[in-house]
Short mmCIF file of C-alpha atoms in Angstrom, two decimals:
data_model
loop_
_atom_site.label_atom_id
_atom_site.label_comp_id
_atom_site.label_asym_id
_atom_site.label_seq_id
_atom_site.Cartn_x
_atom_site.Cartn_y
_atom_site.Cartn_z
CA MET A 1 -63.30 27.38 44.26
CA THR A 2 -66.25 28.26 42.03
CA VAL A 3 -69.05 30.49 43.32
CA ALA A 4 -71.67 27.75 42.75
CA SER A 5 -71.19 24.04 42.54
CA TYR A 6 -73.62 22.22 40.32
CA ILE A 7 -74.26 20.19 37.17
CA LEU A 8 -76.71 21.88 34.82
CA ASP A 9 -80.23 20.48 34.60
CA SER A 10 -80.00 17.35 32.47
CA SER A 11 -83.52 17.81 31.06
CA ASN A 12 -84.11 19.10 27.51
CA ILE A 13 -85.36 22.48 28.80
CA PRO A 14 -82.91 25.19 27.70
CA LEU A 15 -81.42 27.30 30.46
CA ILE A 16 -82.85 30.52 29.01
CA THR A 17 -86.34 29.03 29.05
CA ARG A 18 -85.99 28.08 32.70
CA PHE A 19 -84.60 31.52 33.44
CA HIS A 20 -87.59 33.30 31.88
CA ALA A 21 -90.08 30.94 33.63
CA ARG A 22 -88.52 31.57 37.01
CA ARG A 23 -88.48 35.32 36.49
CA GLN A 24 -92.10 35.22 35.31
CA TYR A 25 -93.22 33.37 38.40
CA SER A 26 -92.17 36.35 40.59
CA LEU A 27 -94.36 38.54 38.46
CA ASP A 28 -97.20 36.12 38.65
CA LEU A 29 -97.06 36.14 42.45
CA ALA A 30 -97.36 39.92 42.45
CA LYS A 31 -100.27 40.12 40.00
CA SER A 32 -102.99 40.19 42.58
CA LEU A 33 -101.21 42.91 44.72
CA THR A 34 -101.85 46.62 44.37
CA SER A 35 -98.96 49.11 44.16
CA GLU A 36 -99.87 50.08 47.76
CA ASP A 37 -99.55 46.43 48.81
CA MET A 38 -96.14 46.19 47.17
CA GLN A 39 -94.87 49.14 49.12
CA LEU A 40 -95.54 47.67 52.63
CA GLN A 41 -92.81 46.75 55.04
CA SER A 42 -94.34 45.51 58.27
CA MET A 43 -91.17 44.86 60.31
CA PRO A 44 -87.34 45.11 59.82
CA ASP A 45 -87.10 41.33 59.00
CA ALA A 46 -89.48 41.71 56.11
CA SER A 47 -89.14 43.51 52.80
CA PRO A 48 -91.64 45.11 50.43
CA THR A 49 -92.75 43.09 47.36
CA LYS A 50 -91.35 45.88 45.17
CA TRP A 51 -87.97 45.52 46.86
CA HIS A 52 -87.90 41.75 46.25
CA LEU A 53 -88.65 42.28 42.56
CA ALA A 54 -85.91 44.83 42.24
CA HIS A 55 -83.32 43.06 44.39
CA THR A 56 -83.47 39.86 42.47
CA THR A 57 -82.86 41.82 39.28
CA TRP A 58 -80.01 43.68 40.96
CA PHE A 59 -78.48 40.27 41.72
CA PHE A 60 -78.36 39.27 38.08
CA GLU A 61 -77.04 42.61 37.06
CA GLN A 62 -74.30 42.81 39.67
CA PHE A 63 -73.03 39.27 39.60
CA ILE A 64 -73.48 38.52 35.90
CA LEU A 65 -73.80 41.51 33.59
CA HIS A 66 -71.13 43.57 35.27
CA ALA A 67 -68.81 40.55 35.30
CA PHE A 68 -69.30 39.28 31.73
CA ILE A 69 -70.14 42.39 29.60
CA GLU A 70 -67.18 44.68 29.11
CA HIS A 71 -67.95 48.30 30.03
CA TYR A 72 -71.48 47.33 31.02
CA GLN A 73 -73.59 50.41 31.98
CA SER A 74 -76.57 49.91 34.22
CA PRO A 75 -79.85 51.42 33.01
CA GLN A 76 -80.40 52.42 36.67
CA PRO A 77 -76.99 52.87 38.42
CA GLN A 78 -78.54 54.36 41.51
CA PHE A 79 -80.32 51.04 42.10
CA ASN A 80 -77.09 49.52 43.32
CA TYR A 81 -77.38 51.48 46.56
CA LEU A 82 -81.19 50.99 46.96
CA PHE A 83 -81.40 47.25 46.25
CA ASN A 84 -78.18 45.74 47.54
CA SER A 85 -79.13 43.51 50.51
CA TYR A 86 -75.97 42.71 52.50
CA TYR A 87 -73.06 42.40 50.03
CA GLU A 88 -70.38 44.59 51.60
CA GLN A 89 -68.10 44.11 48.59
CA LYS A 90 -70.74 45.65 46.30
CA GLY A 91 -70.71 48.97 48.14
CA GLU A 92 -72.91 50.90 50.52
CA ARG A 93 -76.62 50.10 50.73
CA TYR A 94 -79.84 51.57 51.93
CA PRO A 95 -80.78 50.61 55.58
CA ARG A 96 -82.77 47.36 55.65
CA ALA A 97 -85.31 48.55 58.24
CA GLN A 98 -86.30 51.52 55.94
CA ARG A 99 -86.97 49.67 52.73
CA GLY A 100 -90.64 50.55 52.96
CA MET A 101 -89.72 54.23 52.64
CA ILE A 102 -88.49 53.74 49.04
CA SER A 103 -91.64 55.03 47.31
CA ARG A 104 -89.56 55.84 44.25
CA PRO A 105 -88.71 54.30 41.88
CA SER A 106 -92.32 53.29 41.08
CA ILE A 107 -93.34 49.68 40.58
CA GLU A 108 -93.62 50.53 36.81
CA GLU A 109 -89.93 51.54 36.85
CA VAL A 110 -88.98 48.35 38.65
CA TYR A 111 -90.86 46.32 36.05
CA ALA A 112 -88.97 48.13 33.30
CA TYR A 113 -85.67 47.51 35.09
CA ARG A 114 -86.48 43.79 35.24
CA GLN A 115 -87.19 43.71 31.51
CA GLN A 116 -84.01 45.55 30.66
CA VAL A 117 -81.80 43.21 32.70
CA ASP A 118 -83.62 40.07 31.41
CA THR A 119 -82.99 41.21 27.86
CA SER A 120 -79.31 41.72 28.57
CA ILE A 121 -79.11 38.26 30.10
CA GLU A 122 -80.79 36.65 27.14
CA ARG A 123 -78.48 38.48 24.74
CA LEU A 124 -75.43 37.39 26.81
CA LEU A 125 -76.46 33.76 26.77
CA THR A 126 -76.64 33.76 22.95
CA GLN A 127 -73.03 34.87 22.89
CA ASN A 128 -71.39 33.12 25.79
CA SER A 129 -71.58 29.57 27.14
CA ASP A 130 -68.80 29.97 29.72
CA ALA A 131 -69.21 27.48 32.60
CA GLU A 132 -68.84 30.18 35.23
CA LEU A 133 -71.58 32.26 33.52
CA LEU A 134 -73.93 29.28 33.50
CA SER A 135 -73.07 28.62 37.11
CA LEU A 136 -73.93 32.12 38.18
CA ILE A 137 -77.21 32.15 36.27
CA GLU A 138 -78.19 28.90 38.05
CA LEU A 139 -77.31 30.49 41.37
CA GLY A 140 -79.39 33.57 40.38
CA MET A 141 -82.40 31.48 39.66
CA ASN A 142 -82.13 29.65 43.04
CA HIS A 143 -81.70 33.07 44.62
CA GLU A 144 -84.91 34.22 42.95
CA MET A 145 -86.69 31.11 44.32
CA GLN A 146 -85.71 32.09 47.88
CA HIS A 147 -87.11 35.58 47.31
CA GLN A 148 -90.34 34.19 45.87
CA GLU A 149 -90.77 32.46 49.17
CA LEU A 150 -89.87 35.59 51.09
CA LEU A 151 -92.25 37.66 48.98
CA LEU A 152 -95.12 35.40 50.08
CA THR A 153 -94.17 35.28 53.80
CA ASP A 154 -93.55 39.02 53.93
CA ILE A 155 -96.89 40.02 52.40
CA LEU A 156 -98.64 37.57 54.73
CA HIS A 157 -97.13 39.33 57.75
CA ALA A 158 -97.99 42.81 56.34
CA PHE A 159 -101.61 41.72 55.62
CA SER A 160 -101.92 40.16 59.11
CA LEU A 161 -101.63 43.67 60.63
CA ASN A 162 -104.66 44.88 58.68
CA PRO A 163 -107.82 44.59 60.83
CA LEU A 164 -109.86 43.76 57.71
CA TYR A 165 -107.80 40.52 57.36
CA PRO A 166 -107.66 40.80 53.51
CA ALA A 167 -106.80 37.84 51.32
CA ALA A 168 -103.65 38.26 49.28
CA PHE A 169 -104.78 35.70 46.75
CA SER A 170 -108.03 34.13 45.51
CA LEU A 171 -106.56 30.66 45.55
CA SER A 172 -107.68 28.05 43.12
CA GLY A 173 -106.16 25.29 45.25
CA GLN A 174 -107.44 24.33 48.61
CA PRO A 175 -105.78 22.45 51.49
CA GLU A 176 -106.66 18.81 51.62
CA ARG A 177 -108.71 17.63 54.57
CA ALA A 178 -107.82 14.67 56.73
CA SER A 179 -109.77 12.56 59.16
CA ALA A 180 -109.78 14.04 62.59
CA GLU A 181 -108.57 10.62 63.83
CA LEU A 182 -105.47 10.70 61.67
CA SER A 183 -102.58 11.88 63.87
CA LEU A 184 -99.06 10.72 63.28
CA SER A 185 -97.13 13.00 65.62
CA GLU A 186 -97.33 10.35 68.44
CA GLN A 187 -96.16 7.47 66.27
CA PHE A 188 -92.39 7.01 65.97
CA VAL A 189 -90.08 5.26 63.56
CA THR A 190 -86.73 3.84 64.81
CA PHE A 191 -83.45 4.50 62.96
CA GLU A 192 -80.37 2.43 63.79
CA ALA A 193 -77.07 3.92 64.86
CA GLY A 194 -74.27 4.14 62.31
CA LEU A 195 -71.68 6.14 60.47
CA HIS A 196 -73.23 7.98 57.49
CA GLU A 197 -72.32 10.42 54.77
CA PHE A 198 -74.10 13.82 54.72
CA GLY A 199 -74.17 16.74 52.40
CA VAL A 200 -74.26 16.90 48.64
CA ASP A 201 -72.61 14.76 46.07
CA PRO A 202 -70.76 17.23 43.82
CA GLN A 203 -71.58 15.24 40.76
CA THR A 204 -75.29 15.29 41.00
CA GLU A 205 -77.07 18.77 41.06
CA PHE A 206 -77.02 22.39 41.92
CA TYR A 207 -76.50 23.15 45.63
CA PHE A 208 -75.69 26.10 47.81
CA ASP A 209 -72.18 26.13 49.17
CA CYS A 210 -73.44 25.55 52.76
CA GLU A 211 -74.71 22.08 51.78
CA GLY A 212 -71.23 20.78 51.34
CA PRO A 213 -68.74 19.35 51.38
CA LYS A 214 -69.78 15.69 51.62
CA HIS A 215 -68.53 14.34 54.97
CA LYS A 216 -69.18 11.53 57.39
CA ALA A 217 -70.80 11.68 60.86
CA TYR A 218 -71.90 9.15 63.45
CA VAL A 219 -75.54 9.18 64.44
CA ALA A 220 -76.79 7.30 67.50
CA GLU A 221 -79.97 5.28 67.43
CA PHE A 222 -83.04 7.52 67.59
CA THR A 223 -86.77 7.58 66.87
CA LEU A 224 -88.49 10.19 64.72
CA ALA A 225 -92.16 10.99 64.65
CA LYS A 226 -94.05 9.74 61.55
CA GLY A 227 -95.92 13.05 61.36
CA LEU A 228 -95.61 16.74 61.98
CA VAL A 229 -97.03 18.34 65.13
CA THR A 230 -100.53 19.59 64.22
CA ASN A 231 -102.65 22.55 65.23
CA GLY A 232 -104.74 20.21 67.39
CA ASP A 233 -101.60 19.00 69.21
CA TRP A 234 -100.48 22.57 69.71
CA LEU A 235 -103.91 23.65 71.05
CA ALA A 236 -103.55 21.02 73.75
CA PHE A 237 -100.15 22.67 74.61
CA VAL A 238 -101.94 26.07 74.82
CA HIS A 239 -104.74 24.70 77.04
CA ALA A 240 -102.20 23.00 79.32
CA GLY A 241 -100.57 26.33 80.07
CA GLY A 242 -97.47 25.62 77.98
CA TYR A 243 -96.87 29.33 77.41
CA ASP A 244 -97.06 30.04 81.15
CA ASN A 245 -94.67 27.32 82.42
CA PRO A 246 -91.05 28.60 82.52
CA VAL A 247 -89.77 25.10 83.31
CA LEU A 248 -90.42 24.09 79.72
CA TRP A 249 -88.55 26.95 78.16
CA LEU A 250 -84.95 27.88 77.41
CA ALA A 251 -84.01 30.97 79.30
CA ASP A 252 -83.70 33.16 76.20
CA GLY A 253 -86.96 31.71 74.91
CA TRP A 254 -88.83 32.43 78.11
CA ALA A 255 -87.53 36.02 78.01
CA ALA A 256 -88.67 36.41 74.41
CA ALA A 257 -92.07 34.91 75.11
CA GLN A 258 -92.63 37.22 78.05
CA GLN A 259 -91.38 40.32 76.28
CA GLN A 260 -93.45 39.63 73.11
CA GLY A 261 -96.48 38.32 74.97
CA TRP A 262 -96.55 34.95 73.09
CA GLN A 263 -99.59 32.83 73.96
CA HIS A 264 -100.09 30.96 70.65
CA PRO A 265 -98.59 30.75 67.12
CA LEU A 266 -98.13 34.02 65.27
CA TYR A 267 -101.28 34.08 63.08
CA TRP A 268 -103.72 32.46 65.38
CA ARG A 269 -106.74 34.53 66.35
CA LYS A 270 -109.50 33.69 68.87
CA GLN A 271 -112.99 35.04 68.35
CA GLY A 272 -115.30 34.04 71.11
CA ASP A 273 -114.68 30.35 71.71
CA GLU A 274 -113.44 29.67 68.21
CA TRP A 275 -109.94 29.64 66.84
CA PHE A 276 -108.97 31.00 63.45
CA GLN A 277 -105.77 31.35 61.52
CA PHE A 278 -104.79 34.19 59.23
CA THR A 279 -103.51 32.90 55.86
CA LEU A 280 -102.75 34.29 52.41
CA ASN A 281 -106.38 33.41 51.70
CA GLY A 282 -107.59 35.52 54.58
CA LEU A 283 -108.88 34.56 58.00
CA VAL A 284 -110.03 30.90 58.06
CA PRO A 285 -111.16 28.49 60.85
CA LEU A 286 -108.18 26.75 62.42
CA ASP A 287 -107.72 23.28 60.86
CA LEU A 288 -106.79 21.01 63.80
CA THR A 289 -105.44 18.37 61.51
CA ALA A 290 -103.01 20.63 59.61
CA PRO A 291 -99.32 21.12 60.72
CA VAL A 292 -98.79 23.91 63.12
CA CYS A 293 -96.66 26.76 61.70
CA HIS A 294 -95.33 30.20 62.38
CA ILE A 295 -93.64 29.17 65.61
CA SER A 296 -90.20 30.03 66.81
CA TYR A 297 -87.33 27.66 67.68
CA TYR A 298 -88.04 28.60 71.33
CA GLU A 299 -91.64 27.53 71.09
CA ALA A 300 -90.78 24.32 69.26
CA ASP A 301 -88.24 23.40 71.87
CA ALA A 302 -90.69 24.15 74.70
CA TYR A 303 -93.38 22.01 73.10
CA ALA A 304 -90.89 19.11 72.61
CA GLN A 305 -90.00 19.34 76.33
CA TRP A 306 -93.71 19.26 77.27
CA ARG A 307 -94.08 16.07 75.25
CA GLY A 308 -91.06 14.43 76.82
CA CYS A 309 -89.23 14.58 73.45
CA ARG A 310 -86.74 16.77 71.62
CA LEU A 311 -86.14 18.24 68.25
CA PRO A 312 -84.26 16.13 65.69
CA SER A 313 -80.75 17.05 64.63
CA GLU A 314 -80.38 17.96 60.96
CA TYR A 315 -78.46 14.69 60.38
CA GLU A 316 -81.29 12.67 61.77
CA TRP A 317 -83.75 14.54 59.55
CA GLU A 318 -81.59 14.00 56.49
CA LEU A 319 -81.32 10.26 57.16
CA ALA A 320 -85.08 9.98 57.25
CA ALA A 321 -85.61 12.22 54.20
CA ARG A 322 -83.37 10.08 51.91
CA ALA A 323 -85.98 7.36 51.78
CA GLN A 324 -88.81 9.72 50.90
CA PRO A 325 -89.69 11.11 47.50
CA ILE A 326 -89.51 14.88 47.11
CA ALA A 327 -93.21 15.44 46.73
CA GLY A 328 -95.88 17.30 48.69
CA ASN A 329 -97.44 20.73 49.19
CA PHE A 330 -95.06 23.27 47.64
CA SER A 331 -95.49 26.74 46.13
CA GLU A 332 -96.54 25.41 42.77
CA ASN A 333 -99.68 23.86 44.31
CA ARG A 334 -100.90 27.44 44.78
CA VAL A 335 -102.44 26.55 48.14
CA PHE A 336 -99.95 28.55 50.24
CA THR A 337 -101.28 26.92 53.50
CA PRO A 338 -100.00 23.78 55.21
CA SER A 339 -102.20 20.78 54.49
CA PRO A 340 -102.92 17.75 56.68
CA SER A 341 -101.15 14.48 56.20
CA ARG A 342 -102.87 12.62 53.38
CA THR A 343 -102.24 8.98 54.42
CA PRO A 344 -100.80 6.98 57.37
CA ASP A 345 -97.60 6.51 55.27
CA ASP A 346 -97.23 10.25 54.42
CA MET A 347 -94.45 11.57 56.74
CA GLN A 348 -94.61 15.07 55.16
CA LEU A 349 -90.87 15.36 55.25
CA HIS A 350 -90.99 17.77 52.26
CA GLY A 351 -93.32 20.71 51.79
CA ASP A 352 -96.02 22.20 54.06
CA VAL A 353 -93.72 23.61 56.79
CA TRP A 354 -90.04 24.03 57.41
CA GLU A 355 -89.02 21.79 60.27
CA TRP A 356 -86.91 23.22 63.13
CA THR A 357 -83.89 21.07 64.08
CA ARG A 358 -81.73 21.40 67.16
CA SER A 359 -78.69 21.84 64.97
CA PRO A 360 -76.97 25.27 64.98
CA TYR A 361 -76.23 26.65 61.51
CA THR A 362 -72.47 26.06 61.36
CA PRO A 363 -70.11 25.06 58.55
CA TYR A 364 -69.64 21.43 57.63
CA PRO A 365 -66.06 20.00 58.09
CA GLY A 366 -63.90 21.25 55.28
CA TYR A 367 -66.20 24.12 54.28
CA LYS A 368 -64.57 27.04 52.54
CA VAL A 369 -66.24 30.34 51.78
CA PRO A 370 -66.34 30.97 47.94
CA ASP A 371 -64.18 33.71 46.57
CA GLY A 372 -65.60 37.15 45.82
CA ALA A 373 -68.74 38.97 46.86
CA VAL A 374 -70.89 35.96 46.24
CA GLY A 375 -69.05 34.31 49.09
CA GLU A 376 -71.17 36.58 51.35
CA TYR A 377 -74.27 34.58 50.35
CA ASN A 378 -74.15 32.00 53.19
CA GLY A 379 -70.94 31.70 55.09
CA LYS A 380 -71.05 34.93 57.07
CA PHE A 381 -74.34 34.03 58.71
CA MET A 382 -73.06 30.87 60.35
CA SER A 383 -73.52 32.20 63.86
CA GLY A 384 -76.50 32.32 66.21
CA GLN A 385 -79.06 30.61 63.95
CA TYR A 386 -80.63 27.18 63.74
CA VAL A 387 -81.11 24.90 60.73
CA LEU A 388 -84.56 24.07 59.35
CA ARG A 389 -85.17 21.33 56.78
CA GLY A 390 -87.80 20.15 54.25
CA GLY A 391 -89.28 23.26 52.63
CA SER A 392 -92.80 24.64 52.98
CA CYS A 393 -95.98 25.36 51.11
CA VAL A 394 -94.41 28.50 49.74
CA THR A 395 -91.05 26.92 48.72
CA PRO A 396 -90.65 26.16 45.01
CA ILE A 397 -90.36 22.43 44.61
CA GLU A 398 -87.59 22.87 42.03
CA GLN A 399 -85.33 24.01 44.83
CA MET A 400 -86.00 21.18 47.22
CA ARG A 401 -83.54 18.37 47.96
CA ALA A 402 -82.74 16.34 51.07
CA THR A 403 -79.53 18.32 51.71
CA TYR A 404 -81.09 21.81 51.53
CA ARG A 405 -80.40 23.80 54.68
CA THR A 406 -82.18 27.01 55.56
CA PHE A 407 -81.58 28.92 58.76
CA PHE A 408 -83.26 31.48 60.98
CA TYR A 409 -82.76 33.10 64.36
CA PRO A 410 -84.45 31.25 67.22
CA HIS A 411 -86.95 34.09 67.95
CA GLN A 412 -88.24 34.42 64.41
CA ARG A 413 -91.82 33.26 63.64
CA TRP A 414 -93.05 34.79 60.39
CA GLN A 415 -91.76 32.01 58.13
CA PHE A 416 -93.75 28.74 57.62
CA MET A 417 -91.91 27.03 60.46
CA GLY A 418 -93.15 23.93 62.21
CA LEU A 419 -91.75 20.88 63.96
CA ARG A 420 -91.41 17.11 64.22
CA LEU A 421 -90.56 15.29 67.41
CA ALA A 422 -87.59 12.96 68.07
CA LYS A 423 -86.50 10.86 70.93
CA ASP A 424 -83.33 9.02 72.05
CA CYS A 425 -83.50 5.31 72.20
#
């Protein structure tokens, strides 16, 4: 089994051009940050910007240059220990929770490392067109996209702990505004029962191994909300005492909420009688029409219970998403904040916020872990986590497809996570 299953982009854009553009976007995201900013690690789940820039480079070096260049010598061999994330087969690694302590190498040395590895990749591509090589470069670019998203969510969390509430970016884009009357979270669309195929078609595009193999599953009739739950919807939950009612919560969720003192989404702030939200553009008034985000699975489930609904399964979500174009508020918009629904027909199934599903992150029928160290990419995390679908305002649109599965633990909140309601018929 190959380490990545895909058909190369059928456009006329050369792979090396796409590679350099993707690598440059990481540098573009870091341009407005100081070296001090790039050193911050605000919690064990997050990583410093500098670490993301180095780790994505390490990935290309370890899985491509070492594999395809005979007697390859790394310009920085000690980086294998510092910037390995979780690949046991690649050797020992520096403790994740202490990545913020890696003050050396400097950011200038990391930039030089990126340039050295990129030059080697470009030289390799002029000499070798092996299908496995191209497969791994495609995987590496998609891996970089995931870390571009993490770079943004991690710096947001770090800046949220600064009492000055600094803006990470001077954003040229601005969230669209919607009419206060436009709320689609209480309108539902019915989907008929049936046996359907799910997962990727191996003959169409790149995909992560956890998105396959293609398989059939029966889905009972259900209804799905036309819109995402908004900040205004969530504020009603807060005012109704939703965070103080244990009947609404899963036992583990109630314990987490009590231990962490949850009373609202992660980045909400109340000043006097007014609510604000901390964003990558600083502290801004809470937009009641925008999708709620930065909530845990536990919070999403409690809210659904309060509304007499439930979270959709990932199969239900995928059925609805197939009929929708992949368009919306993604990273390339440079807004980096969830936007309200634009029209009554805009279901916002892609972009803005990742949508929690009630589906545990488990393998599809017939799934096999790829051979080698790259097999550690997804398979070994299929325990104790839940699937989210749809991408967010910090997800690169190039990566989005209806089959894309991301996954997080039910207590985690720092990602751009929101929800959509579903009901049984």
